[in-house]
Coordinates of C-alpha atoms in Angstrom, one line a residue:
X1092 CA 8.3 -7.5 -28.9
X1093 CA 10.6 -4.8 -27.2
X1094 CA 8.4 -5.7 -23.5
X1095 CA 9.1 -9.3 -24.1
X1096 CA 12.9 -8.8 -25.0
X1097 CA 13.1 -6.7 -21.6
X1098 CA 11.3 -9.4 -19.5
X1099 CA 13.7 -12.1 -20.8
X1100 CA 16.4 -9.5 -20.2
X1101 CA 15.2 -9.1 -16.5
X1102 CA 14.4 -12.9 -15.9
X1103 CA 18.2 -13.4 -17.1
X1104 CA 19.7 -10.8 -14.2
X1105 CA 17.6 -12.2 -11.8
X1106 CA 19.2 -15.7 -12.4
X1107 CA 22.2 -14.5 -12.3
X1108 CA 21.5 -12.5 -8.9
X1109 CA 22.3 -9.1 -10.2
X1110 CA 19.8 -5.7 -8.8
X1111 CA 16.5 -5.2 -10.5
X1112 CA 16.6 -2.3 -12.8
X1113 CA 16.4 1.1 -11.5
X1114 CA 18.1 3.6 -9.4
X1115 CA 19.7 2.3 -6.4
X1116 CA 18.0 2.8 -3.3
X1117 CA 19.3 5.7 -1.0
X1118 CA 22.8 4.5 0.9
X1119 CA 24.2 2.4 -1.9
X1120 CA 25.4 2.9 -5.6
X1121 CA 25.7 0.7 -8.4
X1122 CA 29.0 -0.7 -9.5
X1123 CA 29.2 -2.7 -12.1
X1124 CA 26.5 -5.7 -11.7
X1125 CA 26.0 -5.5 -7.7
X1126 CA 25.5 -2.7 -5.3
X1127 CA 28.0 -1.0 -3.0
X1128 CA 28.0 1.4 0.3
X1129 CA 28.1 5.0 -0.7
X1130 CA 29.6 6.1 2.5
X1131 CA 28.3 9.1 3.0
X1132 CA 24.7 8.3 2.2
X1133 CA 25.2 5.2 4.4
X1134 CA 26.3 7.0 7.2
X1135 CA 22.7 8.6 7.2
X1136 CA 20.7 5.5 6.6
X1137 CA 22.6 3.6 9.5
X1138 CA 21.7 6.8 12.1
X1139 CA 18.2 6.4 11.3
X1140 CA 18.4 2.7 11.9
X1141 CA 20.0 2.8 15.3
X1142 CA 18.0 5.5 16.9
X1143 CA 14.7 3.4 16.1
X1144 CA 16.4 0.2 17.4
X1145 CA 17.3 2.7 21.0
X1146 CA 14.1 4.2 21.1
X1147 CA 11.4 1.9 19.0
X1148 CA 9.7 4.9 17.6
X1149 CA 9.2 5.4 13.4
X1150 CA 8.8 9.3 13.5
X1151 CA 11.5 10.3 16.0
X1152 CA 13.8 8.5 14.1
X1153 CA 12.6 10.7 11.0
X1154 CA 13.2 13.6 13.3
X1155 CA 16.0 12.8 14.6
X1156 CA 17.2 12.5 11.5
X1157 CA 16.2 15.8 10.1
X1158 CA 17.8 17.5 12.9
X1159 CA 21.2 15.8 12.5
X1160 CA 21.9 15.6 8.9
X1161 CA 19.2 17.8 7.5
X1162 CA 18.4 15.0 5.8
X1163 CA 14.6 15.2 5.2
X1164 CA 12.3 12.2 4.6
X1165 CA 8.3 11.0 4.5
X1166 CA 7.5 8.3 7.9
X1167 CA 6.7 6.1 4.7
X1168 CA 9.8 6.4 3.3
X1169 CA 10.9 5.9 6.7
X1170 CA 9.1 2.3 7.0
X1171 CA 10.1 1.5 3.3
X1172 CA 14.2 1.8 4.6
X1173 CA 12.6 -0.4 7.8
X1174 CA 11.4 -3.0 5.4
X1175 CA 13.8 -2.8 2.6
X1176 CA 15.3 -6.1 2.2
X1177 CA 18.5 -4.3 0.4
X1178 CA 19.6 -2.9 4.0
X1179 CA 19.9 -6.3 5.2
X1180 CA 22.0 -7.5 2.3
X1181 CA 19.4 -9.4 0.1
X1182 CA 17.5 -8.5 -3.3
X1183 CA 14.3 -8.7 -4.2
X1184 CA 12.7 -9.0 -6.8
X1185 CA 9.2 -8.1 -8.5
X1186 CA 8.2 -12.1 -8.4
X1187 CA 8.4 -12.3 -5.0
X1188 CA 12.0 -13.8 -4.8
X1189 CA 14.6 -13.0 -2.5
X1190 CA 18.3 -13.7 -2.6
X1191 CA 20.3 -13.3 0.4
X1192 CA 23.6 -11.7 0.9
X1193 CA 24.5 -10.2 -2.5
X1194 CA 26.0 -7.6 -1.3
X1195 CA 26.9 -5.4 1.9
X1196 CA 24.3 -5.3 4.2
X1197 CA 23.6 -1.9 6.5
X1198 CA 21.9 -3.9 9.1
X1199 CA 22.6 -7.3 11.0
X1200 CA 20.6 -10.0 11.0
X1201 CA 19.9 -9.7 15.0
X1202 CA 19.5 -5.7 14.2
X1203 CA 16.9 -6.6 11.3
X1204 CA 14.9 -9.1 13.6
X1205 CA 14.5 -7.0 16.3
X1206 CA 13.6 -4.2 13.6
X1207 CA 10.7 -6.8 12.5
X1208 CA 9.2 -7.4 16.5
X1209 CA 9.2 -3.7 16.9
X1210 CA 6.9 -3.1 14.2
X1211 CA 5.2 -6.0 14.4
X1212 CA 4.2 -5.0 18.1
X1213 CA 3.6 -1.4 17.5
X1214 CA 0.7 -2.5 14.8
X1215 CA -1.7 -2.9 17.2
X1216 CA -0.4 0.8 19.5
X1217 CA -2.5 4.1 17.9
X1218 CA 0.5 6.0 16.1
X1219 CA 0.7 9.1 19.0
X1220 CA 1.3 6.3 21.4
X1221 CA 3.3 4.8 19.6
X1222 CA 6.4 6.9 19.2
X1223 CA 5.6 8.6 23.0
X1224 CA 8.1 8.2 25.5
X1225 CA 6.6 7.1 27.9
X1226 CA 6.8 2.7 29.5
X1227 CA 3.3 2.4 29.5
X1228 CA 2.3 4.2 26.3
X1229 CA -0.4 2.3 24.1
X1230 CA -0.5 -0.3 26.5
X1231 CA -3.0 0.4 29.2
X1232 CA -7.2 0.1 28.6
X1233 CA -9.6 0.7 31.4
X1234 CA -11.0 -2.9 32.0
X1235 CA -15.0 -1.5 32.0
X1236 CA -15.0 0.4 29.1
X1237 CA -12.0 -0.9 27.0
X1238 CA -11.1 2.2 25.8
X1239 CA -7.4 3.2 26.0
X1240 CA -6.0 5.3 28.8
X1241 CA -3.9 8.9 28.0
X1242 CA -0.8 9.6 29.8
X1243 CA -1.6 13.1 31.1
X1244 CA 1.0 15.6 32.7
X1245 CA 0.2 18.4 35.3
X1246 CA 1.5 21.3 36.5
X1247 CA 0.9 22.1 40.2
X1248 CA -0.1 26.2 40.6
X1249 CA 2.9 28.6 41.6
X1250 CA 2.4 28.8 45.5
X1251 CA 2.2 25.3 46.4
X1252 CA 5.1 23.6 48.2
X1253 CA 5.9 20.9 45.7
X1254 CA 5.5 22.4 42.3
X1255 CA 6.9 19.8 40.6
X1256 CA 4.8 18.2 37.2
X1257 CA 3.3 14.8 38.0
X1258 CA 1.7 11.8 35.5
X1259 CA -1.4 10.5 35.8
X1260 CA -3.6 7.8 33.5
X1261 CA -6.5 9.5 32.7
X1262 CA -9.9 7.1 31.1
X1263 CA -12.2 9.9 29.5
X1264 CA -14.8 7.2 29.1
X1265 CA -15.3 6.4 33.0
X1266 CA -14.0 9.4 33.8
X1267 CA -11.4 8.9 36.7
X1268 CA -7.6 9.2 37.1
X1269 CA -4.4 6.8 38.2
X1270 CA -1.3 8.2 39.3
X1271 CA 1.4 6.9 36.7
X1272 CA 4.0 6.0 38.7
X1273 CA 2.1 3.4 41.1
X1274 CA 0.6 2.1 38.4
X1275 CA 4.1 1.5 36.5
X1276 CA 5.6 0.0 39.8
X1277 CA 2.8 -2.4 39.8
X1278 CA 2.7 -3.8 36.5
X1279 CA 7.1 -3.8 36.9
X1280 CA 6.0 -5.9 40.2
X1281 CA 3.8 -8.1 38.1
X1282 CA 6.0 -8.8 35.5
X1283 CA 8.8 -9.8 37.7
X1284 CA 6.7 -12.6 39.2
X1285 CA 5.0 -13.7 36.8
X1286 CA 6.9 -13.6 33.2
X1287 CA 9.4 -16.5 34.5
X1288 CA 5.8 -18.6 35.3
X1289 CA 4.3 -17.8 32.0
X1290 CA 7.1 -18.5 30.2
X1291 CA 7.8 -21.7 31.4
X1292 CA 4.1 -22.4 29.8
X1293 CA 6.1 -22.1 26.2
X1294 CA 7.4 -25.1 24.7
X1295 CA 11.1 -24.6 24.1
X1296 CA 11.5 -28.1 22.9
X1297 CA 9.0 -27.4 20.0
X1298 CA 10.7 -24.4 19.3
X1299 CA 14.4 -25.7 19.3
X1300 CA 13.1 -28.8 17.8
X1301 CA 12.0 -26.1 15.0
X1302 CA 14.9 -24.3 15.2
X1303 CA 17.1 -27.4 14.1
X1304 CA 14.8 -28.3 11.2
X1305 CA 15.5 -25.4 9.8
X1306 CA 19.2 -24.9 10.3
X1307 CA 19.2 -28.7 9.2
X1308 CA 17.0 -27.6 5.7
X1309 CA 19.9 -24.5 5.3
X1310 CA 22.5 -26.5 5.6
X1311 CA 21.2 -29.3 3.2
X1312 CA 20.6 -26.0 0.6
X1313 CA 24.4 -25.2 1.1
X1314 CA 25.3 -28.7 0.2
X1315 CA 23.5 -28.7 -3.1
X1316 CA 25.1 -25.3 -4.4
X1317 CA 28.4 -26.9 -3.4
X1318 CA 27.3 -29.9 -5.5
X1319 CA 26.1 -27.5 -8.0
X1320 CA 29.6 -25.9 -8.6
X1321 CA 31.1 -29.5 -8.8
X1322 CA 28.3 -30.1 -11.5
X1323 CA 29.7 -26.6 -13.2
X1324 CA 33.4 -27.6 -13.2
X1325 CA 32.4 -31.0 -14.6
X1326 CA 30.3 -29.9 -17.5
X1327 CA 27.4 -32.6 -16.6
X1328 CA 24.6 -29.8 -16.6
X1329 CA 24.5 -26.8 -19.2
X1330 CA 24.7 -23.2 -18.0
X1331 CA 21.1 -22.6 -18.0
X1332 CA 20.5 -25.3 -15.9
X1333 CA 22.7 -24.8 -13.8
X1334 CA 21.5 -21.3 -13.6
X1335 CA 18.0 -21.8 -12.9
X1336 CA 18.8 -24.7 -10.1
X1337 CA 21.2 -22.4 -8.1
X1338 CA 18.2 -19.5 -8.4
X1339 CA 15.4 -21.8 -7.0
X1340 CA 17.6 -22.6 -3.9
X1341 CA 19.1 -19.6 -2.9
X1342 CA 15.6 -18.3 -3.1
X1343 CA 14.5 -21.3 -0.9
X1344 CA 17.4 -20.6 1.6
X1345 CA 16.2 -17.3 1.8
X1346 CA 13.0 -18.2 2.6
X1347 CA 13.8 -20.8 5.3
X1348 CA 16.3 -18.5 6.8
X1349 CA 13.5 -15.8 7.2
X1350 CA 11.5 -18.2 9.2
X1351 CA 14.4 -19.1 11.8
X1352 CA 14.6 -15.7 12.2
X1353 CA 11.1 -15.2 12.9
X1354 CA 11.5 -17.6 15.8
X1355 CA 12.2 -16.5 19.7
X1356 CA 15.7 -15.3 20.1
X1357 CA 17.8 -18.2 21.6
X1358 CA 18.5 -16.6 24.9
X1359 CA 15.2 -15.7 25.6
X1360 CA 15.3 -17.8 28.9
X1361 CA 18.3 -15.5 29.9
X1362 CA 16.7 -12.1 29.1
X1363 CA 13.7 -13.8 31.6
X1364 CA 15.2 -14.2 34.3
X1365 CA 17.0 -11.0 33.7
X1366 CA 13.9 -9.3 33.9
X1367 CA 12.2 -11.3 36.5
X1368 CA 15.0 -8.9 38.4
X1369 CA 13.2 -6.1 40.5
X1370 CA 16.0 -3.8 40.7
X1371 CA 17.1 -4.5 37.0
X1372 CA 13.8 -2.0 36.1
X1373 CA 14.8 0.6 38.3
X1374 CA 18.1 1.6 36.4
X1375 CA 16.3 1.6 33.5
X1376 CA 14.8 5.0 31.7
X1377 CA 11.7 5.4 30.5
X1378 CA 12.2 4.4 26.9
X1379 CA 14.2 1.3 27.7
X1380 CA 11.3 -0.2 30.1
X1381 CA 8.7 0.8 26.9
X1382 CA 11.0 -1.5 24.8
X1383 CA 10.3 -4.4 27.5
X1384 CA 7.0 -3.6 28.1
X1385 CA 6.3 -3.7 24.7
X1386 CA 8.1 -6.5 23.3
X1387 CA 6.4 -9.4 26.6
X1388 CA 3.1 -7.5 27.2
X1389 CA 0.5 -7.9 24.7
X1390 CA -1.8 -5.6 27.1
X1391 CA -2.2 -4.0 30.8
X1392 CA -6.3 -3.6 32.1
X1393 CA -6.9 -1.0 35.3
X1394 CA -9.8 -0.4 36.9
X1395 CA -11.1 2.8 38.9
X1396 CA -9.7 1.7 41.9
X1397 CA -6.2 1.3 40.4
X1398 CA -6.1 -2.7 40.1
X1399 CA -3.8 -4.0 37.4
X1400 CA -4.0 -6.6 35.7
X1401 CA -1.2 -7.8 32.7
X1402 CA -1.4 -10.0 29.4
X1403 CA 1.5 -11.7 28.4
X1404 CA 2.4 -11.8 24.8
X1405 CA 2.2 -15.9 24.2
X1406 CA -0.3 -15.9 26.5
X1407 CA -3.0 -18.3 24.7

């Protein structure tokens, strides 16, 4: 009887858009029947989100943010704050629900989409790889074997005239070696010549055609909570009613809204031709090419003799 009086209990807050019971998650409070920023724990939480939007990589975030605020957590807890829909300003609830914007969010939408590509395209990179430094980490596999290739640094011996440390792609299946840096120049080279060709093979007019179907469903949602409250001031429809109609579309806005965000950003023609720029790459560092890399290849293939050879992420 008590389980049932809670469930009823719950089913009510949910309705009425208030936070699921138990303690608030780590950067907010509760106040009264809604979350708020505790500002020093927020502080924290919003560190640990940019540095794995600059850099892309889940445990140097958790590093970085040991080292700065002494502030120690797991790399799952780390993913959880990735993934936690209360960072982005919704609620979610045990049914599968989710209501957006009930209170401040820690993270913009454009912040929490790119969020969801970086982890979404580091699924398919081995974890060391993952969170290296290097453009090309996780991303090149010998073409004979299809194994993937290590990123090995080397030391010349004192004596020699240029003792400086060098990179080289290393395949311990075939056994042979590629210097890094010609290898990087030539998939750059690639990528410039052929990413505004490949993308031209996407349709865009599927995709905005998409887009406006969706911002057109959203919209429609926002007109029926406007009706709603009309409905309310009126007295036609009882409070439960009422209650339950304004829950089923908030919860349907939600979910429409996720899917327009999982869509192609809008200037992705822009960025494009941005990067079908040569010297665009060159000014770049190392982690900031990975982020490209990453986000338009789906996969770079080498032989022994050093050919290259790239996949494009919406390639079919």
């Amino acid at each position: 009887m008590q389980s049932r009086r809670l469930c009823c209990s719950q089913a009510q807050n949910r309705l009425a858009g208030k936070p699921p019971p138990g303690p608030a998650p780590f950067g907010y409070r509760r106040e009264g029947e809604r979350y708020v920023l505790d500002r020093r724990q927020a502080s924290i939480v919003q560190d640990f989100f940019q540095h794995f939007l600059l850099y892309g990589s889940l445990r140097q975030a958790v590093r970085f943010l040991e080292e700065k605020h002494h502030k120690r957590i797991s790399v799952a807890t780390g993913r959880n704050w990735l993934l936690n829909p209360v960072y982005r300003g919704d609620l979610a609830y045990a049914d599968g629900t989710t209501l957006r914007d009930t209170h401040p969010a820690l993270l913009s939408r454009t912040e929490a989409a790119q969020i969801d590509r970086w982890l979404k395209r580091n699924q398919g990179i081995p974890r060391r790889s993952a969170s290296a430094p290097r453009a090309l980490a996780g991303l090149v596999h010998c073409c004979a074997c299809g194994s993937l290739l290590r990123i090995v640094q080397t030391t010349p011996r004192k004596g020699k005239k240029n003792g400086s440390p060098y990179l080289y792609l290393r395949c311990q299946t075939c056994r042979y070696s590629l210097p890094y840096t010609e290898v990087l120049q030539e998939v750059i080279r690639q990528v410039c010549e052929q990413l505004p060709q490949r993308a031209q093979t996407l349709d865009r007019q599927a995709l905005t055609q998409v887009r406006q179907e969706l911002q057109a469903q959203i919209q429609a949602n926002a007109e029926r909570l406007r009706q709603l409250e009309e409905l309310q001031q009126s007295g036609l429809m009882d409070e439960a009613s009422l209650a339950q109609r304004r829950y089923q579309l908030r919860a349907e806005t939600a979910r429409l809204a996720q899917k327009l965000e999982q869509l192609p950003p809008a200037n992705l023609t822009q960025t494009i031709q941005t990067l079908s720029i040569p010297p665009f790459w060159q000014d770049l560092s190392e982690t900031e090419r990975r982020a490209y890399l990453r986000e338009f290849l789906r996969r770079i293939e080498v032989d022994s003799a050093g050919a290259v050879r790239v996949t494009f992420a919406f390639d079919p």
